[in-house]
XYZ file of C-alpha atoms in Angstrom:
661
model
C -32.883 -5.605 -6.327
C -31.225 -5.857 -2.732
C -32.143 -3.543 0.242
C -28.873 -3.901 2.222
C -25.215 -4.513 1.409
C -22.749 -5.275 4.184
C -19.437 -4.025 3.098
C -16.034 -5.938 4.278
C -13.449 -3.447 4.123
C -12.853 0.438 5.361
C -11.606 3.490 3.938
C -11.895 5.267 0.977
C -13.376 1.791 -0.923
C -15.963 1.745 1.943
C -16.742 5.503 1.135
C -16.874 4.706 -2.179
C -19.289 2.244 -1.739
C -21.692 3.327 0.066
C -22.009 6.585 -1.715
C -23.288 4.414 -4.771
C -25.737 2.139 -2.369
C -27.036 5.615 -1.270
C -27.800 6.587 -4.703
C -29.259 2.816 -5.366
C -31.166 3.749 -2.306
C -29.980 0.931 -0.919
C -28.742 0.491 2.661
C -25.493 -0.185 4.289
C -23.560 -2.307 6.825
C -19.958 -0.756 7.677
C -17.645 -3.123 9.716
C -14.955 -1.605 11.888
C -12.242 -2.439 14.124
C -11.301 -0.930 17.715
C -9.148 1.879 15.906
C -12.204 2.647 13.195
C -14.490 3.588 15.870
C -15.931 6.878 14.343
C -14.165 6.937 11.357
C -15.905 8.348 8.299
C -17.188 5.166 6.254
C -18.239 4.060 9.880
C -20.178 7.844 10.144
C -21.456 7.004 6.284
C -23.075 3.730 6.536
C -26.933 3.078 7.915
C -25.198 0.444 10.367
C -21.718 -0.985 11.809
C -20.941 -3.343 13.562
C -17.342 -3.658 15.745
C -15.273 -6.802 14.526
C -12.219 -6.471 17.070
C -8.578 -5.109 17.633
C -6.688 -2.763 15.400
C -4.447 -5.640 13.975
C -6.388 -6.608 10.587
C -5.483 -10.557 11.951
C -7.987 -10.037 14.994
C -10.793 -7.156 12.816
C -11.285 -7.233 8.911
C -9.653 -10.927 8.321
C -12.000 -12.731 10.507
C -14.592 -14.345 7.921
C -16.512 -15.758 11.235
C -17.047 -12.480 12.537
C -18.222 -10.589 9.130
C -20.250 -14.054 8.959
C -21.974 -13.355 11.799
C -22.048 -10.069 11.514
C -24.198 -10.723 7.892
C -26.649 -12.739 9.959
C -27.347 -10.267 12.438
C -28.024 -7.099 10.324
C -29.655 -9.302 7.704
C -27.236 -8.091 4.889
C -28.577 -9.648 2.078
C -25.343 -9.231 0.040
C -21.380 -8.506 0.846
C -18.743 -5.435 -1.580
C -15.618 -6.828 -0.194
C -13.728 -4.174 -1.465
C -10.383 -4.264 -2.131
C -7.279 -5.806 -0.016
C -8.528 -7.954 2.985
C -10.678 -10.579 1.738
C -11.858 -9.634 -1.138
C -9.720 -12.753 -3.220
C -10.040 -15.138 -0.408
C -12.309 -17.927 -1.613
C -12.855 -19.465 1.585
C -14.809 -15.929 2.501
C -16.515 -16.177 -0.884
C -18.188 -19.032 0.821
C -18.573 -17.922 3.945
C -20.487 -15.276 2.855
C -22.310 -17.828 0.390
C -22.969 -20.148 4.031
C -24.252 -17.006 6.182
C -26.929 -16.621 3.390
C -25.954 -13.840 1.779
C -24.576 -12.960 -2.183
C -20.802 -12.234 -2.738
C -20.671 -8.816 -4.685
C -18.032 -10.278 -7.164
C -17.164 -13.519 -9.355
C -18.024 -17.121 -8.686
C -16.111 -19.038 -5.331
C -14.128 -20.889 -7.766
C -13.223 -18.398 -10.324
C -11.417 -16.611 -6.940
C -9.536 -19.568 -5.993
C -8.420 -20.220 -9.453
C -7.089 -16.671 -10.072
C -5.970 -15.717 -6.906
C -3.186 -18.188 -6.861
C -0.778 -16.759 -8.539
C 1.093 -20.531 -10.239
C -2.195 -21.657 -10.905
C -3.916 -18.348 -12.880
C -0.998 -18.718 -15.206
C -1.294 -22.022 -16.125
C -4.592 -21.888 -16.761
C -3.479 -18.269 -18.702
C -0.606 -20.384 -20.604
C -4.019 -22.939 -21.487
C -6.041 -20.076 -22.542
C -4.043 -18.883 -25.088
C -2.709 -15.591 -22.353
C 1.359 -15.167 -23.271
C 2.731 -15.795 -19.963
C 6.193 -14.648 -18.726
C 9.088 -17.379 -18.451
C 9.465 -18.909 -15.392
C 9.207 -21.632 -12.826
C 4.990 -21.965 -11.956
C 5.498 -24.133 -8.488
C 5.807 -23.360 -5.103
C 9.656 -23.032 -4.006
C 10.447 -24.743 -0.092
C 13.717 -22.420 0.595
C 15.856 -19.584 0.189
C 18.752 -22.698 -1.298
C 16.577 -23.829 -3.363
C 15.348 -20.753 -5.220
C 18.647 -19.534 -5.851
C 18.496 -22.876 -7.516
C 16.166 -21.700 -9.589
C 17.146 -18.039 -10.021
C 20.287 -19.400 -11.534
C 18.543 -21.559 -14.136
C 16.443 -18.604 -14.944
C 18.695 -16.097 -14.835
C 19.090 -12.505 -13.401
C 16.833 -10.534 -12.744
C 14.455 -12.787 -11.175
C 10.962 -11.392 -9.234
C 10.367 -13.420 -6.314
C 6.902 -13.746 -5.928
C 4.215 -14.487 -3.434
C 1.445 -17.386 -4.310
C -1.455 -15.203 -3.023
C 0.765 -11.631 -2.860
C -1.017 -8.501 -4.644
C -0.378 -4.551 -3.922
C 3.276 -5.275 -3.765
C 3.318 -7.468 -0.859
C 5.051 -10.277 -1.116
C 7.478 -9.177 -3.864
C 11.548 -8.422 -4.778
C 13.079 -7.790 -7.479
C 16.286 -9.574 -7.174
C 19.759 -9.745 -9.158
C 21.854 -11.747 -7.822
C 22.438 -15.328 -5.110
C 22.580 -13.308 -1.913
C 19.810 -11.051 -3.338
C 17.107 -14.011 -3.615
C 18.190 -14.708 -0.157
C 17.512 -12.279 1.771
C 14.150 -12.175 -0.981
C 12.537 -15.476 -0.871
C 12.740 -14.639 2.836
C 11.414 -11.594 3.653
C 8.506 -12.107 0.265
C 7.663 -15.443 2.490
C 7.286 -13.393 5.415
C 5.476 -10.755 4.222
C 2.908 -13.098 2.665
C 2.252 -14.944 5.547
C 1.296 -11.667 7.001
C -0.747 -10.191 5.015
C -2.257 -13.140 3.399
C -1.735 -15.479 5.467
C 0.063 -17.710 2.794
C 3.375 -18.553 2.122
C 3.774 -19.842 -0.998
C 6.974 -18.509 -3.149
C 7.451 -18.980 -6.736
C 9.633 -16.856 -8.998
C 9.820 -15.538 -13.062
C 12.073 -13.688 -15.068
C 12.220 -10.110 -14.664
C 11.405 -8.142 -17.764
C 13.869 -5.170 -18.004
C 11.894 -2.049 -18.791
C 8.594 -2.964 -18.125
C 4.909 -1.115 -18.102
C 2.427 -2.196 -16.091
C -0.857 -2.342 -18.313
C -3.738 -3.927 -17.259
C -7.028 -4.844 -18.892
C -10.458 -3.909 -16.984
C -13.299 -6.375 -17.205
C -16.696 -6.324 -16.603
C -19.246 -10.029 -17.244
C -22.118 -10.954 -16.336
C -23.891 -14.469 -15.203
C -25.180 -15.011 -18.637
C -21.561 -14.891 -20.402
C -21.338 -11.723 -21.810
C -18.407 -10.012 -20.738
C -16.723 -7.083 -22.488
C -13.094 -5.354 -21.784
C -13.253 -1.283 -20.347
C -10.307 -0.456 -21.601
C -7.214 -0.326 -19.984
C -4.946 1.686 -17.786
C -1.489 2.248 -17.330
C 0.370 1.569 -13.997
C 4.020 1.865 -14.408
C 4.371 4.368 -11.987
C 5.074 2.495 -8.618
C 7.341 3.156 -5.427
C 8.390 -0.223 -3.887
C 6.084 -2.352 -6.922
C 3.502 -0.229 -5.737
C 1.560 2.194 -8.118
C 1.319 5.667 -7.222
C 0.203 6.827 -10.469
C -2.476 5.590 -12.679
C -3.978 6.611 -15.937
C -6.158 5.237 -18.802
C -5.599 4.740 -21.994
C -2.366 4.249 -22.016
C 0.478 6.680 -23.539
C 1.969 2.768 -25.246
C -0.637 1.277 -26.488
C -2.270 1.045 -30.304
C -5.886 0.093 -31.296
C -4.305 -3.790 -32.433
C -2.202 -4.185 -29.434
C -5.273 -2.495 -26.808
C -7.519 -4.981 -29.109
C -5.337 -8.255 -28.660
C -4.807 -8.006 -24.818
C -8.345 -7.085 -24.115
C -9.440 -10.318 -26.214
C -6.697 -12.225 -24.541
C -8.190 -11.015 -21.040
C -11.739 -11.726 -22.275
C -10.900 -15.438 -22.754
C -8.720 -16.231 -19.608
C -11.660 -14.828 -18.174
C -13.996 -17.741 -19.894
C -11.785 -20.022 -18.672
C -13.285 -20.025 -15.206
C -16.443 -18.383 -15.912
C -16.014 -15.279 -14.399
C -18.331 -12.779 -14.157
C -18.340 -9.020 -11.904
C -15.480 -6.575 -12.569
C -12.020 -8.328 -12.653
C -8.597 -6.870 -14.307
C -5.994 -9.051 -15.862
C -2.745 -7.594 -15.655
C -0.007 -7.462 -17.784
C 3.709 -6.622 -18.342
C 4.500 -5.123 -21.633
C 8.096 -4.371 -23.579
C 8.994 -0.961 -24.850
C 7.455 -2.895 -27.900
C 4.221 -3.422 -27.089
C 5.277 -6.971 -26.373
C 3.148 -8.349 -22.918
C 2.774 -10.926 -20.539
C 0.311 -12.133 -18.692
C 0.724 -11.299 -14.894
C -1.939 -11.785 -12.513
C -5.432 -11.359 -12.219
C -7.198 -9.127 -9.629
C -10.665 -10.999 -8.495
C -11.618 -7.425 -7.206
C -12.324 -4.028 -7.892
C -8.532 -2.667 -8.289
C -7.700 0.814 -6.352
C -7.531 2.428 -10.059
C -11.139 1.940 -11.217
C -12.675 5.754 -11.026
C -10.402 6.169 -13.781
C -11.287 3.787 -16.073
C -15.026 5.149 -14.854
C -13.504 8.335 -16.054
C -13.432 7.367 -19.638
C -15.882 5.157 -20.350
C -18.964 6.630 -17.752
C -19.839 3.284 -16.189
C -19.592 3.426 -12.078
C -18.259 -0.066 -11.588
C -19.176 -0.298 -7.667
C -23.202 0.202 -9.623
C -22.145 -2.695 -12.349
C -20.969 -4.982 -9.517
C -24.156 -4.714 -7.619
C -26.301 -5.396 -10.532
C -24.345 -8.204 -11.777
C -24.645 -9.728 -8.441
C -28.759 -9.144 -8.445
C -28.863 -11.113 -12.115
C -28.817 -8.136 -14.315
C -27.339 -8.744 -17.831
C -25.129 -5.872 -19.079
C -27.343 -3.008 -20.626
C -24.764 -2.914 -23.092
C -21.834 -4.952 -25.480
C -17.492 -4.376 -26.487
C -19.046 -2.187 -29.191
C -20.350 0.471 -27.038
C -17.697 0.948 -24.552
C -16.583 4.472 -24.793
C -13.292 6.021 -24.787
C -13.732 9.619 -23.634
C -10.777 11.674 -22.646
C -7.501 10.690 -20.790
C -7.970 10.215 -16.895
C -5.424 10.154 -14.188
C -4.693 9.117 -10.872
C -2.437 10.722 -7.529
C -2.559 8.380 -4.840
C -2.658 10.177 -1.854
C -0.130 8.648 1.100
C 1.487 9.312 4.329
C 4.733 8.486 4.268
C 7.398 10.695 3.876
C 9.028 10.746 0.047
C 12.346 12.253 1.457
C 12.603 8.982 3.803
C 12.489 6.146 1.437
C 8.852 6.228 1.084
C 8.887 5.026 4.999
C 4.552 5.522 6.030
C 3.874 7.482 8.559
C 1.272 8.041 11.621
C -0.776 10.597 12.799
C -3.148 12.634 13.302
C -4.585 14.530 10.580
C -4.489 18.163 11.983
C -5.473 20.157 9.161
C -7.072 18.259 5.789
C -8.185 20.588 2.984
C -9.011 18.615 -1.105
C -9.753 21.038 -3.860
C -12.631 21.304 -5.065
C -14.372 18.939 -6.928
C -15.949 19.746 -10.706
C -16.443 18.042 -13.177
C -12.828 17.398 -14.546
C -11.880 16.949 -10.182
C -12.570 13.789 -7.824
C -11.449 13.106 -4.423
C -12.325 9.270 -3.307
C -11.007 9.336 0.797
C -11.722 7.629 3.860
C -10.834 10.630 5.615
C -11.357 13.683 7.527
C -10.265 16.498 9.667
C -8.952 14.995 12.628
C -8.317 11.054 11.243
C -6.089 9.099 12.851
C -3.182 7.720 10.137
C -2.242 4.443 12.350
C 0.152 1.419 11.537
C -2.488 -1.304 11.394
C -3.414 -0.350 7.947
C -2.780 0.373 4.469
C -1.122 4.666 4.400
C -3.617 5.478 2.147
C -4.895 9.451 2.784
C -7.113 9.502 -0.621
C -7.318 9.568 -4.200
C -7.057 12.666 -6.709
C -8.785 11.529 -9.827
C -8.945 14.341 -13.057
C -9.926 13.491 -16.360
C -9.090 16.229 -18.925
C -9.786 16.226 -23.443
C -6.290 14.670 -23.430
C -3.262 13.463 -21.228
C -1.469 17.070 -21.366
C -4.870 18.944 -20.304
C -5.735 15.644 -17.922
C -1.890 16.207 -16.361
C -2.226 20.070 -16.371
C -5.454 19.611 -14.357
C -3.141 16.812 -11.765
C -0.755 19.663 -11.630
C -2.969 22.381 -10.326
C -5.354 19.836 -8.077
C -1.440 18.547 -6.228
C -1.380 22.305 -5.446
C -4.645 22.482 -3.107
C -4.334 19.665 -1.504
C -3.944 20.414 2.600
C -2.275 17.570 4.361
C -1.583 18.306 8.003
C -0.033 16.328 10.584
C 1.486 13.699 8.554
C 4.615 13.174 6.066
C 2.731 12.756 2.793
C 3.971 12.315 -0.674
C 2.209 15.287 -2.118
C 5.515 16.941 -3.375
C 6.990 13.815 -4.669
C 3.671 13.964 -7.361
C 3.721 17.017 -8.290
C 7.141 16.574 -9.305
C 6.477 13.209 -11.273
C 3.301 16.010 -13.282
C 6.470 17.976 -14.091
C 8.857 15.635 -15.203
C 9.399 15.493 -19.446
C 9.598 11.920 -19.276
C 6.783 11.832 -17.682
C 4.879 14.438 -19.925
C 6.062 12.798 -22.971
C 4.595 8.906 -21.987
C 8.230 7.497 -21.508
C 7.728 5.392 -18.747
C 8.419 2.169 -17.405
C 8.113 0.360 -13.613
C 11.853 1.535 -12.604
C 10.833 5.590 -13.311
C 10.978 6.658 -9.911
C 14.510 5.339 -9.563
C 15.412 5.901 -12.835
C 14.549 9.723 -12.224
C 15.656 10.188 -8.422
C 18.172 7.212 -7.776
C 19.839 8.386 -5.169
C 16.424 8.841 -3.540
C 13.716 11.584 -3.564
C 14.568 15.001 -1.997
C 12.178 17.349 -3.338
C 11.527 19.474 -5.768
C 13.886 21.024 -7.754
C 13.148 24.628 -7.638
C 13.131 26.025 -10.941
C 13.218 30.233 -12.122
C 9.629 29.946 -11.834
C 8.924 28.625 -7.880
C 12.139 30.836 -7.238
C 9.528 33.638 -8.314
C 6.408 32.654 -6.848
C 7.957 31.299 -3.594
C 9.743 34.968 -3.155
C 6.773 36.838 -4.310
C 4.091 35.014 -1.920
C 6.343 34.952 1.264
C 6.636 38.476 0.573
C 3.133 39.336 0.633
C 2.731 37.278 3.541
C 5.663 38.830 5.505
C 4.138 42.071 5.069
C 0.476 41.570 5.167
C 1.078 40.165 8.731
C 3.317 43.006 9.905
C 1.174 45.748 8.177
C -1.848 43.985 10.849
C 0.386 44.043 13.485
C 1.562 47.956 12.929
C -2.686 48.549 12.458
C -2.273 49.492 8.722
C -5.322 49.285 7.386
C -7.439 50.932 4.886
C -5.823 51.545 1.252
C -2.582 50.823 2.986
C -1.076 54.840 2.089
C 0.618 53.681 5.875
C 2.210 50.545 3.140
C 5.240 53.142 3.080
C 6.264 52.780 6.667
C 7.548 49.533 6.222
C 10.778 48.769 4.847
C 10.921 48.528 0.936
C 13.978 46.012 0.207
C 13.848 42.562 1.674
C 16.558 39.645 1.808
C 14.357 35.881 0.903
C 16.431 32.551 2.051
C 15.289 29.561 1.517
C 16.314 26.659 0.082
C 19.362 27.264 0.474
C 19.690 30.650 -1.100
C 18.815 34.373 -1.199
C 16.509 36.708 -3.200
C 16.930 40.235 -2.348
C 13.522 42.349 -3.364
C 11.804 45.662 -3.571
C 8.435 45.029 -2.561
C 5.291 47.231 -1.388
C 1.903 45.733 -0.533
C -0.606 47.780 -1.941
C -4.384 46.994 -2.691
C -5.079 43.587 -4.073
C -1.477 42.024 -3.308
C 1.921 42.799 -3.867
C 3.926 45.280 -6.019
C 7.302 43.432 -6.079
C 10.876 43.795 -8.053
C 13.660 41.481 -8.091
C 16.226 43.081 -10.385
C 15.589 45.236 -12.796
C 11.987 43.273 -13.170
C 8.944 44.044 -12.156
C 6.905 40.770 -10.066
C 3.123 41.611 -9.291
C 1.778 39.746 -7.468
C -1.817 39.422 -7.231
C -4.344 37.553 -4.909
C -6.939 38.177 -2.013
C -4.450 36.872 1.271
C -4.613 37.772 4.452
C -3.141 36.254 7.475
C -4.709 33.654 8.543
C -5.510 31.387 5.852
C -3.820 28.787 4.623
C -4.076 29.584 0.796
C -2.924 31.708 -1.278
C -4.935 31.973 -4.746
C -3.919 34.393 -7.351
C -1.196 34.980 -10.207
C 1.991 35.840 -9.549
C 3.876 37.480 -13.128
C 0.713 37.324 -14.771
C 0.790 33.675 -14.099
C -1.840 31.381 -12.158
C 0.007 29.801 -8.810
C -1.536 28.097 -5.828
C 0.412 27.579 -2.826
C -0.262 26.697 0.399
C 1.253 29.035 3.135
C 1.966 28.140 6.838
C 3.261 30.990 9.323
C 5.627 28.653 11.574
C 7.067 31.594 14.233
C 8.006 34.016 12.367
C 9.108 32.106 9.045
C 6.879 30.689 6.176
C 6.221 27.383 5.099
C 5.407 27.266 1.598
C 4.188 24.813 -0.835
C 3.701 24.635 -4.531
C 4.418 23.223 -7.403
C 6.244 19.985 -5.288
C 8.101 22.528 -4.131
C 7.947 22.601 -0.114
C 10.236 25.151 1.338
C 10.952 26.858 4.421
C 11.547 30.733 3.981
C 12.311 33.225 6.227
C 12.032 37.365 5.262
C 14.419 39.335 6.988
C 15.499 43.276 6.110
C 19.160 43.291 5.244
C 20.274 44.793 8.468
C 18.596 41.635 10.133
C 20.460 39.222 7.029
C 24.106 40.360 7.883
C 23.015 40.057 12.069
C 21.833 36.613 10.896
C 24.930 35.607 9.113
C 27.212 35.684 12.624
C 24.730 33.160 14.242
C 26.996 30.423 14.936
C 26.000 27.429 13.783
C 24.513 24.465 15.535
C 26.379 21.694 16.042
C 25.232 18.754 14.449
C 24.318 15.479 16.917
C 26.418 12.494 15.961
C 24.698 9.139 15.055
C 26.895 7.487 13.259
C 26.917 4.514 15.798
C 23.656 4.633 16.336
C 21.097 2.850 14.553
C 17.436 4.457 14.715
C 13.855 3.511 13.863
C 13.359 5.040 10.591
C 9.808 4.393 10.833
C 7.026 3.849 13.485
C 5.984 -0.380 13.212
C 7.169 -3.514 14.722
C 9.935 -5.170 15.176
C 9.881 -8.504 13.449
C 12.981 -9.778 13.658
C 16.401 -8.408 15.457
C 19.330 -10.507 13.607
C 22.142 -9.275 16.296
C 23.162 -9.305 19.606
C 25.957 -7.717 21.873
C 29.231 -8.671 21.213
C 28.708 -8.952 17.092
C 30.913 -7.822 14.515
C 29.249 -7.015 11.614
C 30.082 -5.713 8.021
C 28.431 -2.943 6.074
C 25.191 -4.170 4.459
C 24.792 -6.225 6.954
C 21.286 -7.078 7.694
C 20.421 -5.865 11.765
C 16.701 -6.143 12.151
C 13.485 -6.125 10.332
C 11.089 -3.023 10.888
C 7.888 -4.252 9.966
C 5.475 -0.710 8.984
C 1.887 -1.117 7.331
C 2.301 -4.508 6.626
C 4.933 -4.442 4.493
C 8.861 -5.374 6.071
C 11.949 -3.277 6.543
C 15.019 -4.883 6.494
C 18.050 -1.572 8.801
C 21.575 -2.575 7.633
C 24.465 -1.415 8.846
C 26.145 1.288 7.662
C 28.997 1.017 9.640
C 31.170 -1.800 9.882
C 32.144 -2.625 14.151
C 30.639 -4.553 16.994
C 27.946 -4.027 18.754
C 27.712 -2.448 21.779
C 24.370 -2.208 22.449
C 20.521 -3.725 21.683
C 17.482 -1.764 23.384
C 14.715 -4.075 21.416
C 13.754 -7.306 21.203
C 10.914 -9.005 18.459
C 7.982 -8.008 19.143
C 8.151 -4.411 20.259
C 6.139 -1.370 19.140
C 8.706 0.645 17.621
C 8.180 4.760 17.228
C 10.004 7.093 14.752
C 13.868 7.802 15.182
C 13.758 5.346 18.242
C 17.264 4.133 19.399
C 17.374 0.105 18.452
C 20.767 -0.673 18.845
C 24.510 1.368 19.530
C 27.296 0.232 18.355
C 30.716 0.359 20.324
C 32.780 3.129 20.301
């Protein structure tokens, strides 16, 4: 067995690998960039090696520097995690040349499956169902349009070396095909150093289902059931589960056997994933094979009882699999939510900053958190915006969904925008509960964009009750009312609670153990041990469990519950009347301005002063966290000023371009 392993990655996956190595008694070496100096994975490892400046191209993607770290530290093996160099055949060769073992498949398998064009040809030859398309490199946008017309729209534009939603666009007409080709190639060159592009037919109403494989160096390969990853935004997964609510045993077996056949065709070993797209009738087609550990691997671990990182290490050390296909378990249901530093209300644009508060739900037998950050960590523009993965395991899908809802309510993130409310809203959608999924679920559920979870009657009751409890508790403290709270009668009894554009009139008084509240003619007891200074209410409202995040902001309260985040103002009736008479602050006119919707770097500025532009015309391209975003004109007019140039770093809401008045 290995004595020392170098982890060629960062963040939560590096921390996850280090934990498994510690349990196995293996020393670890972390590599890091200047942006990750002091990061959690660096703290956890036994040794750490600085690679260079923050950009991946100057640190985590430098093969020779990592090879030198192998030699300098005497690491016997390298685990690549996912992303970065995990599917780079040149890196595999460099690791072996440095005298270490690559914890992953052979270099030939990485090369063959890492190229989407080559992999589809191999899959077709191995008898695996493939999507109609043109499996050849496309030279330019004109050729892309021509081929797209031949295949028939909609078409998927994909990078040959892509992954994680990067270098991928769905296009529906010639104009989109041109833009999609350019954007996909640029993203692919930036993220993977390989700008080759191909096209394939886009399956409408598809589901994304993948098979987890595990093979050893002795020719044994098993499939570890499937994962459904259909809940995506911008072609990147956000919620995964195992098993899939779509598959039956016959389809599961057919997909698994095809995945194994593909793996055998390239003499595969280690962990790997064969991704399929399926229609609603369970017809499935090969998408790609990921020759690495997947972000969503924990859901497979939950239902099989296996540690996939440990299995990869054992396989790399030459051990045989200790089980066969008939031994693979499928215990209960597991679900994973990816907690991202992004703003769903602004089109899922990434958010950067310091985590001023970071509290996770209690890890129990049914709750697991994989995280690479801690309170005080910095989320930068250089890497993927994932903060953590929240994983739950239940006896069935309904119990897993219920566990995920509660765990999301208990996740506290401050300092950056995040997607927790969005994830909670997904969990409460009837269509999601029914398992009626497609990869367009997000766009179909929120066609005009996500603007926050709907505040129903239950959420309204919880928000009003907890806001009143918090407000009255602070008043009681400030007025010196203590003990049995007999003096609480000195406080007003009738209150107006304002939030989410509505007003709730309530009668309420503090009592021992909570709040006596009346809404209309309905008694609503609020019971829980909350006091000023706490950031979470964990108790009951109207005799039902409620977990609410509570953040005081001046005289107001910011509450989050069940996907509803709202600012709440609690007023006496007199104060409410006076507030109604206050003049409204005029909204600034930004119609003639183009502001950066995110922090990032200017990839290109496509207009100059004096240019006449039309609605929808591309004005500039901003890169943030390895994803390119095209900024388009929302009005026709003439460009008056351009404040930025290609290569500039920009902040969120920074003025980029102005139209003439």
